[in-house]
Coordinates of C-alpha atoms in Angstrom, one line a residue:
Chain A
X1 CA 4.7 84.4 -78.5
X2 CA 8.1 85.7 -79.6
X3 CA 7.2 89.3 -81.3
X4 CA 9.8 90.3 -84.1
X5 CA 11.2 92.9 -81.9
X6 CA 12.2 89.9 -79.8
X7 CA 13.5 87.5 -82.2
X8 CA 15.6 90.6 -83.1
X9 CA 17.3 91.1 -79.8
X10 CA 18.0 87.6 -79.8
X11 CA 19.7 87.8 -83.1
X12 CA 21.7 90.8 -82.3
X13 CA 22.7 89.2 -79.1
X14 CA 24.2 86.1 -81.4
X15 CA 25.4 88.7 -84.2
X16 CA 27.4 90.5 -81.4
X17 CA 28.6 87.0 -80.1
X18 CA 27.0 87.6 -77.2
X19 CA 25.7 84.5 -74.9
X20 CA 21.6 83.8 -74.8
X21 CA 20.5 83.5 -70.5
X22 CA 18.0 81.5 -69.8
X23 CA 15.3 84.2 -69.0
X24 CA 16.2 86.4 -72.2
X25 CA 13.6 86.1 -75.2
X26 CA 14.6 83.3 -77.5
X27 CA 12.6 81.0 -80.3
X28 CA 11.1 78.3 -79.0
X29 CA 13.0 75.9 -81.8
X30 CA 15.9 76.8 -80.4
X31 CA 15.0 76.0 -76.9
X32 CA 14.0 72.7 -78.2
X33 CA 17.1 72.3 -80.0
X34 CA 18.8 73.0 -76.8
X35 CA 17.0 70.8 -74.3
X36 CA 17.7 67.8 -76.9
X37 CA 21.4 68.3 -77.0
X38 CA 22.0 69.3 -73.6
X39 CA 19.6 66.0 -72.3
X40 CA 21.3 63.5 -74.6
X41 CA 24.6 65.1 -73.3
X42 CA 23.6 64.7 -69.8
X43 CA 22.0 61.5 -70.3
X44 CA 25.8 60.1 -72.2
X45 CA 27.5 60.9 -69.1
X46 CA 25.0 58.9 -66.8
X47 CA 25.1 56.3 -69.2
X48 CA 29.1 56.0 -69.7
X49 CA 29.3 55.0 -66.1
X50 CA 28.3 52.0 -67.1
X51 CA 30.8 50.1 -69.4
X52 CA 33.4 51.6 -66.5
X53 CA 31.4 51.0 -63.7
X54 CA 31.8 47.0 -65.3
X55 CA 35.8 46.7 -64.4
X56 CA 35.6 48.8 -60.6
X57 CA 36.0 45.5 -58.9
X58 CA 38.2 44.3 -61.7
X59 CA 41.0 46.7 -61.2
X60 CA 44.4 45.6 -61.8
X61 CA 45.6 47.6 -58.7
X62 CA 44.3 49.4 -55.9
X63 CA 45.7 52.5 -57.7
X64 CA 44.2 51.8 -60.7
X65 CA 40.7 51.0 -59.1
X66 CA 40.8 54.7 -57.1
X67 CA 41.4 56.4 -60.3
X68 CA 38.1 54.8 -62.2
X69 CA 36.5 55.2 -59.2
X70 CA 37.4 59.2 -59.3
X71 CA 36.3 59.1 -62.8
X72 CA 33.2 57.5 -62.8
X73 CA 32.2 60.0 -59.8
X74 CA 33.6 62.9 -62.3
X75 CA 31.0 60.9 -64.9
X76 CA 28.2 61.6 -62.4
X77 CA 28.8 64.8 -61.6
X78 CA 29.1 66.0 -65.7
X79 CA 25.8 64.7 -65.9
X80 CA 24.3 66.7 -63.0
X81 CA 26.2 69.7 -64.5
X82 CA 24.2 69.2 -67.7
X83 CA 20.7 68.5 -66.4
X84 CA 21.0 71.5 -64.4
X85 CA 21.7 73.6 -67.1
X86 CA 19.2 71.9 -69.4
X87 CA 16.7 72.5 -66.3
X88 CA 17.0 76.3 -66.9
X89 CA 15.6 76.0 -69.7
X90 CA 12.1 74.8 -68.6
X91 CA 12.0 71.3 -68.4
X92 CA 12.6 69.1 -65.2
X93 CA 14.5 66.6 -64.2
X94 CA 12.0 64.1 -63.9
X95 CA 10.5 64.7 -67.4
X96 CA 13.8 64.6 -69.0
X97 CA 14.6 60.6 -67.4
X98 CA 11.4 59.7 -68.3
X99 CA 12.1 60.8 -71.9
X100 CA 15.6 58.5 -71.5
X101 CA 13.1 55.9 -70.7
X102 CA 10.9 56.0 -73.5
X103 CA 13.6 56.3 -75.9
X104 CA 12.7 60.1 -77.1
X105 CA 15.8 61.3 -75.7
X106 CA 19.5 59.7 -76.8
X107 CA 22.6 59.2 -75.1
X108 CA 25.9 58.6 -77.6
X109 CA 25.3 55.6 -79.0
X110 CA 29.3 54.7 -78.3
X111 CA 28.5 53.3 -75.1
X112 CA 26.2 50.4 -76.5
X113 CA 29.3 49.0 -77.2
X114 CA 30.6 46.4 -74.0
X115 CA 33.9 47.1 -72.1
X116 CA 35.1 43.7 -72.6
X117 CA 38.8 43.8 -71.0
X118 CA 41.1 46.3 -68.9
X119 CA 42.5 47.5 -71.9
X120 CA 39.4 48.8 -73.2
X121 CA 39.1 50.5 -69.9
X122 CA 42.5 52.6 -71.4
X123 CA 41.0 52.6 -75.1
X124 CA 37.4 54.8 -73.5
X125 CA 39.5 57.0 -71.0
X126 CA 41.9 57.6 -74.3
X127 CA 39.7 57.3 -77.7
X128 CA 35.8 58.1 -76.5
X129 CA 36.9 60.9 -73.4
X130 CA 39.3 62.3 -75.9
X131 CA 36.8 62.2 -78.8
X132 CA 34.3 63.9 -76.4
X133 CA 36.8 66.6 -75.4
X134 CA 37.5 68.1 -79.4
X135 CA 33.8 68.4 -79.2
X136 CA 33.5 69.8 -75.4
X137 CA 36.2 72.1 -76.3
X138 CA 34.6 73.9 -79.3
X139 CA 31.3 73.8 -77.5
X140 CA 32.8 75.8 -74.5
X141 CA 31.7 79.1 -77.0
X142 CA 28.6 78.2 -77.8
X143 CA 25.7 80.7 -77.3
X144 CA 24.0 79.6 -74.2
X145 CA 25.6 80.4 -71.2
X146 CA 24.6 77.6 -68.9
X147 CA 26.0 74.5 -71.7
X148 CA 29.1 76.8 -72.5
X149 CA 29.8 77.1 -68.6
X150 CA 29.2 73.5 -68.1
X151 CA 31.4 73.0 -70.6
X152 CA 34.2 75.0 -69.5
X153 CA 34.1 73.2 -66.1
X154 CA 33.7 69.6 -67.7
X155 CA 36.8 70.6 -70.4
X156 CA 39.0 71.4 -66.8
X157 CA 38.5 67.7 -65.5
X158 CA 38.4 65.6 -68.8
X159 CA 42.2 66.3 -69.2
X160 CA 42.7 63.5 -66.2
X161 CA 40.3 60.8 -67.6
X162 CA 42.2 61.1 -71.1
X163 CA 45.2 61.0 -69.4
X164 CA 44.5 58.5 -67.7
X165 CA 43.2 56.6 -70.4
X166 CA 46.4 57.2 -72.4
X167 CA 48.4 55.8 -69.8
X168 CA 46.7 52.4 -69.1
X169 CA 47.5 52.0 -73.1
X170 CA 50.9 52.8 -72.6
X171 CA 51.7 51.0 -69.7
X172 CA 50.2 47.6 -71.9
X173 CA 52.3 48.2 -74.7
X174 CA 55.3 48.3 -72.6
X175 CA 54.1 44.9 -71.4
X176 CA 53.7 41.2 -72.0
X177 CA 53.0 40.1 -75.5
X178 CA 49.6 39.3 -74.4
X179 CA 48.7 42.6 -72.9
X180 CA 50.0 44.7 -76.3
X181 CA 47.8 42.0 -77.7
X182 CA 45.3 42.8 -75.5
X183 CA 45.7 46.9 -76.1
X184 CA 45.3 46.4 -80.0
X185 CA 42.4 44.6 -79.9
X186 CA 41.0 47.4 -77.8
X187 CA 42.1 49.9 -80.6
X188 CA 40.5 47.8 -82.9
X189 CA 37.3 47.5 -81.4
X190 CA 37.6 51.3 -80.2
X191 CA 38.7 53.5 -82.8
X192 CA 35.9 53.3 -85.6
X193 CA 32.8 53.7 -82.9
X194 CA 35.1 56.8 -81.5
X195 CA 35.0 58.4 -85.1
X196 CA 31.6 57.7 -85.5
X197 CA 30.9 59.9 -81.8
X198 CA 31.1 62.9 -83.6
X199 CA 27.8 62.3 -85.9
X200 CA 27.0 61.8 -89.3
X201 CA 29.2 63.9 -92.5
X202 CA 28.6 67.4 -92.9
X203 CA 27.1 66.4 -95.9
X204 CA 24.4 64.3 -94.3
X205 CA 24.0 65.8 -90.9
X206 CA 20.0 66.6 -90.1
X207 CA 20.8 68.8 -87.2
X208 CA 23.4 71.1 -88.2
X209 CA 22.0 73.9 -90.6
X210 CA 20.1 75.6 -87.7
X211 CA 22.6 74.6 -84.9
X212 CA 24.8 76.8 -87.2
X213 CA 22.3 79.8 -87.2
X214 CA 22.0 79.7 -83.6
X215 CA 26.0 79.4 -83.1
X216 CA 25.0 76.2 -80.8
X217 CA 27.3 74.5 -82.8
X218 CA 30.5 76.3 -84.4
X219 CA 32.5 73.0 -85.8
X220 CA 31.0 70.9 -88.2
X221 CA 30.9 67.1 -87.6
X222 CA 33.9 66.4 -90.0
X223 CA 35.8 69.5 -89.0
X224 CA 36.2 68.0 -85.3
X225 CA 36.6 64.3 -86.2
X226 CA 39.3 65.3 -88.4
X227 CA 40.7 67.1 -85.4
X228 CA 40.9 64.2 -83.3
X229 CA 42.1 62.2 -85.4
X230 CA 45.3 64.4 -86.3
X231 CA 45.8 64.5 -82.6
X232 CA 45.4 60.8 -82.2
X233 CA 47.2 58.8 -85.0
X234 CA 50.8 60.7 -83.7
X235 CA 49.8 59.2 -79.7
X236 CA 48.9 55.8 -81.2
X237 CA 52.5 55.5 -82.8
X238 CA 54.7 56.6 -79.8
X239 CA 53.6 53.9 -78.2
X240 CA 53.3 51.5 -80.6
X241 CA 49.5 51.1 -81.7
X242 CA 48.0 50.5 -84.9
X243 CA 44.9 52.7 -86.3
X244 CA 42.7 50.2 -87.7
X245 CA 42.6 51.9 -90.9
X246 CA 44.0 50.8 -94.0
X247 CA 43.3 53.6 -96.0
X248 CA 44.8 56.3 -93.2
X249 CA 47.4 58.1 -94.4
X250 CA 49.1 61.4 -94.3
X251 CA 47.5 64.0 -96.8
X252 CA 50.4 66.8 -97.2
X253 CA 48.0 69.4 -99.2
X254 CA 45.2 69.6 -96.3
X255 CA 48.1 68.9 -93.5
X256 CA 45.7 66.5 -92.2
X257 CA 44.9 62.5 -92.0
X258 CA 42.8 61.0 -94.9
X259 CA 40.8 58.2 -93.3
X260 CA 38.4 55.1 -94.7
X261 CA 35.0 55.5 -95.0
X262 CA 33.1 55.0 -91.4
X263 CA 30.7 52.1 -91.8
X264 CA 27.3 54.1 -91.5
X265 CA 25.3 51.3 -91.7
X266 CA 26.6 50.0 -88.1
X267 CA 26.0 53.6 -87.0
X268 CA 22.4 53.3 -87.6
X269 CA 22.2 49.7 -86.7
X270 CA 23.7 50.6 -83.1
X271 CA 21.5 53.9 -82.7
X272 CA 18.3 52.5 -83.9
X273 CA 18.8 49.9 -80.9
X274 CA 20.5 46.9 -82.1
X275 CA 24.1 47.7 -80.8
X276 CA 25.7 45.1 -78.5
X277 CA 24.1 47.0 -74.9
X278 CA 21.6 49.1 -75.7
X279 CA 19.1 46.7 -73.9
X280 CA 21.4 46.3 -71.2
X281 CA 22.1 49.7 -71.0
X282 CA 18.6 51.2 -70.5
X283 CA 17.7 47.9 -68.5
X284 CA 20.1 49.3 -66.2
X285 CA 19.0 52.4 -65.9
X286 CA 15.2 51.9 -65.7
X287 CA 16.2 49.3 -62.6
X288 CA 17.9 51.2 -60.4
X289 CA 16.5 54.4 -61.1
X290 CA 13.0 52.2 -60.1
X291 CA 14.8 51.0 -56.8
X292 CA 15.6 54.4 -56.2
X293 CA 12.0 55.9 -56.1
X294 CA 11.7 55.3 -51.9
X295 CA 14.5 57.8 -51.9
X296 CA 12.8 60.5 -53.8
X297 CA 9.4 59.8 -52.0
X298 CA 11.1 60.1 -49.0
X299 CA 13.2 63.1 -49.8
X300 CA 9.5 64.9 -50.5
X301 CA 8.3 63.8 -47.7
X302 CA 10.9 65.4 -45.6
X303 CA 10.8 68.6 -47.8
X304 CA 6.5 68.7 -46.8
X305 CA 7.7 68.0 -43.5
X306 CA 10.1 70.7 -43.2
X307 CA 7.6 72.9 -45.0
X308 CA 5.1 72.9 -42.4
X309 CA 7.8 73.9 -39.3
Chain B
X1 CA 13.8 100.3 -35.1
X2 CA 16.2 99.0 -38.5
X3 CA 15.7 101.8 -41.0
X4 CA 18.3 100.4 -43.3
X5 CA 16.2 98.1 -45.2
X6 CA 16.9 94.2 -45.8
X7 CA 20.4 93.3 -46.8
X8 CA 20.9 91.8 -50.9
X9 CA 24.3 90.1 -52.3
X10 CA 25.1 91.0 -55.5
X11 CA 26.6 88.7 -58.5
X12 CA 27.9 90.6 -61.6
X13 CA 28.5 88.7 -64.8
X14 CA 31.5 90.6 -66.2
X15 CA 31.1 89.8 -69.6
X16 CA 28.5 87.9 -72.0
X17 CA 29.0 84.2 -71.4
X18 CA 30.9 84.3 -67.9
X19 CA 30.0 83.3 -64.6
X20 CA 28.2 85.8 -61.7
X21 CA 30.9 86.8 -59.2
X22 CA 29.7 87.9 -55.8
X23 CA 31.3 91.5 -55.6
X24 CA 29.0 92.5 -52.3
X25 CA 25.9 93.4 -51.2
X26 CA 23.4 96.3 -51.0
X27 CA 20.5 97.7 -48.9
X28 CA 16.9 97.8 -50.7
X29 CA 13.5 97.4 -49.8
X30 CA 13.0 95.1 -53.3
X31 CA 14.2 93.1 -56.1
X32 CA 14.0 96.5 -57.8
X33 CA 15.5 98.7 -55.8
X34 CA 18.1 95.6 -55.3
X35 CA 19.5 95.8 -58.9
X36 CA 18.9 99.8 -59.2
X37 CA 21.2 100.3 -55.5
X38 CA 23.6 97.2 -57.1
X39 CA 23.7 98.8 -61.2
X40 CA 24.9 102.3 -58.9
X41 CA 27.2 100.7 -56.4
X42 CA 28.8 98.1 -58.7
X43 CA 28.9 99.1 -62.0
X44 CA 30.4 102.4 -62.3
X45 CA 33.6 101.2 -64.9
X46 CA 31.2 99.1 -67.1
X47 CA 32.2 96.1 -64.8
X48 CA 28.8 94.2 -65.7
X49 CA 26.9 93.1 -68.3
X50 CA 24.4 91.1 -66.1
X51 CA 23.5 91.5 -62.6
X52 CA 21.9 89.0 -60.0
X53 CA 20.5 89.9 -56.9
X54 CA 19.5 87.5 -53.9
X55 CA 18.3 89.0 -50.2
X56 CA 20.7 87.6 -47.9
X57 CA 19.2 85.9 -45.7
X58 CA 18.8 82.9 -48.4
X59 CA 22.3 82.4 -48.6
X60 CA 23.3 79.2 -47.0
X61 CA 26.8 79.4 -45.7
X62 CA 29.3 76.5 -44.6
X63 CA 30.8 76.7 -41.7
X64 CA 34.5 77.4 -41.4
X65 CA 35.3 75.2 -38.6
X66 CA 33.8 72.5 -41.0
X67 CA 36.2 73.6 -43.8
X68 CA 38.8 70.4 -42.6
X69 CA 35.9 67.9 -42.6
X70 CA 34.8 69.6 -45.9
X71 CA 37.8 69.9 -47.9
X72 CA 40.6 67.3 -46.5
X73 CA 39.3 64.7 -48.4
X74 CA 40.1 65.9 -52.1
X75 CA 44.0 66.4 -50.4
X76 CA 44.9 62.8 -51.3
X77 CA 42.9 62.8 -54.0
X78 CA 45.6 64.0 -56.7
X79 CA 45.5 61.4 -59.1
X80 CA 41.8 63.5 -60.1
X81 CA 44.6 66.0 -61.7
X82 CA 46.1 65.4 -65.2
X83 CA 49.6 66.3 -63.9
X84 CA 49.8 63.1 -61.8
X85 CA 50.1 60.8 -64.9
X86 CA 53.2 59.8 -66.5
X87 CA 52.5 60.3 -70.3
X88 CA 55.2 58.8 -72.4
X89 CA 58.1 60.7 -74.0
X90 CA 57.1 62.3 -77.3
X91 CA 53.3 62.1 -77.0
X92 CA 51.7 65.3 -78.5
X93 CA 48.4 67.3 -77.7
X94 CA 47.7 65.1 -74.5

């Protein structure tokens, strides 16, 4: 039970600015809200192998193919970053897959959508990693100190994936007619499921109001999309691309893009299960993570073995 | 006979939010007499706001004549840094 002296300390700590450890005093709603985030954020960088994972053997270039390869490992380790920190809050590892599996904990629901050429290979490494860093970035402050270390080590690598990302794009458009072809139907496909990555409008955004409270969150939803895409639009036209957006256009008074409305409906079409992948996403998962069991058995084994020495 | 009690390293968190540094280690016979001896030894300028203690003999070290077979491998490795890409001229915030 949290005693109101408690709850006080934990609100002087956030008053102050100060960061909440895992073994200080805090409510137990905000532990929950914490182990949601953090899993679904762990679980999105397990899951976003996959649509990469898909071109590996694909790769234009044996240059090419060592850089998604360093990625996707990057990928991997983000998620182990995550889990661990979510793990210090009480809840293990094995509890927080099996909540993946029964489709109680989320992963962004951006990668339900299918990697379908190279260039979309560029569009995720440009549009979704540099979607995910806005957010990452204004999360580095947030008030527990395992997620905001995590993110401060996850903000250091993303730079490469975006970059890399941005390049692939770049290097198409300075190609054949086909492969700019090729780039803007990436974009296309891309761009609206990137704005949707940052969640629902302020106005219509369940989570926030407490996230607020507990300084978890210090950006609103519309706040940080309207960052990226300010950021965004300018890369887009040095190299040539067209933002899918009819409606975008310059808005002098607010020194910021005015965009079309997100269709909402396909948001909650996708997260509700009916995207493109979600099937083949959790299939995925649930399979190898099943063929996988004989190495945890026997890595418990060996631990009992050890034990007993 | 050891009268110097078991050996403890110490990790101070400088400030809310950071990581814990090693800064050294202390004698103590405890976990409580660990952070007491570490809180005198360690944190006489207000270097901490947070202190972890661990007895030493926990600590798992690598080896350094391993530090080749360890660490070579990331040397080629330096497309995994944003400086090795080639962003086109004009491009902002990337």
């Amino acid at each position: 039970m949290n005693t109101t002296l408690d709850i006080h300390s934990f609100q002087e700590k956030l008053d102050k600015d100060y960061n909440i450890e895992p073994k200080d005093v805090m409510p137990d709603d905000y532990r929950k809200h914490l182990i949601r985030q953090i899993s679904q954020h762990a679980h999105s960088e397990v899951i976003g192998m996959q649509p990469e994972g898909n071109w590996i053997s694909r790769a234009p270039s044996l240059r090419a193919k060592q850089i998604l390869l360093a990625k996707i490992q990057d990928e991997g380790g983000h998620g182990l970053y995550l889990y661990s920190a979510c793990e210090t809050l009480g809840i293990s590892r094995d509890e927080l897959i099996e909540q993946l599996h029964e489709g109680k904990a989320k992963y962004s629901n951006i990668f339900n959508y299918p990697s379908l050429t190279w260039a979309d290979i560029g569009a995720i490494g440009w549009l979704v990693d540099g979607a995910a860093i806005v957010n990452q970035v204004s999360l580095q402050r947030t008030s527990f100190g395992p997620y905001a270390r995590a993110m401060v080590r996850i903000c250091k690598e993303e730079s490469f994936h975006q970059r890399q990302g941005y390049e692939i794009m770049a290097t198409m458009m300075n190609g054949t007619k086909e492969q700019r072809e090729m780039a803007q139907d990436a974009m296309n496909r891309w761009w609206w499921p990137s704005l949707m990555m940052f969640g629902p409008h302020d106005s219509d955004s369940p989570h926030s109001g407490k996230a607020f409270e507990w300084k978890i969150k210090l950006k609103s939803n519309d706040e940080l999309r309207q960052k990226f895409i300010d950021k965004t639009v300018q890369q887009a036209e040095v190299i040539g691309l067209t933002i899918p957006d009819a409606q975008l256009k310059w808005n002098e008074d607010k020194q910021g893009y005015d965009h079309g409305e997100i269709n909402w409906d396909e948001f909650k079409r996708v997260i509700n299960g009916n995207g493109p992948c979600n099937k083949q996403r959790m299939d995925h998962h649930k399979k190898y993570h099943a063929e996988g069991a004989w190495v945890r058995e026997a890595a418990a084994a060996y631990a009992e073995t050890i034990s007993k020495i | 006979m050891d009268t110097q009690l078991a050996l403890w390293e110490v990790f101070i968190q400088k400030k809310s939010g950071g990581d814990h540094t090693h800064c050294g280690s202390v004698h103590a016979s405890d976990s409580a007499m660990a952070l007491q001896n570490a809180r005198d030894i360690y944190t006489r300028r207000n270097e901490g706001s947070s202190i972890w203690v661990i007895p030493s003999q926990f600590v798992t070290a690598s080896k350094a004549e391993d530090a080749d077979m360890l660490f070579d491998p990331a040397d080629d490795k330096i497309y995994r840094h944003p400086t090795f890409y080639v962003m086109p001229e004009g491009a902002k915030q990337i």
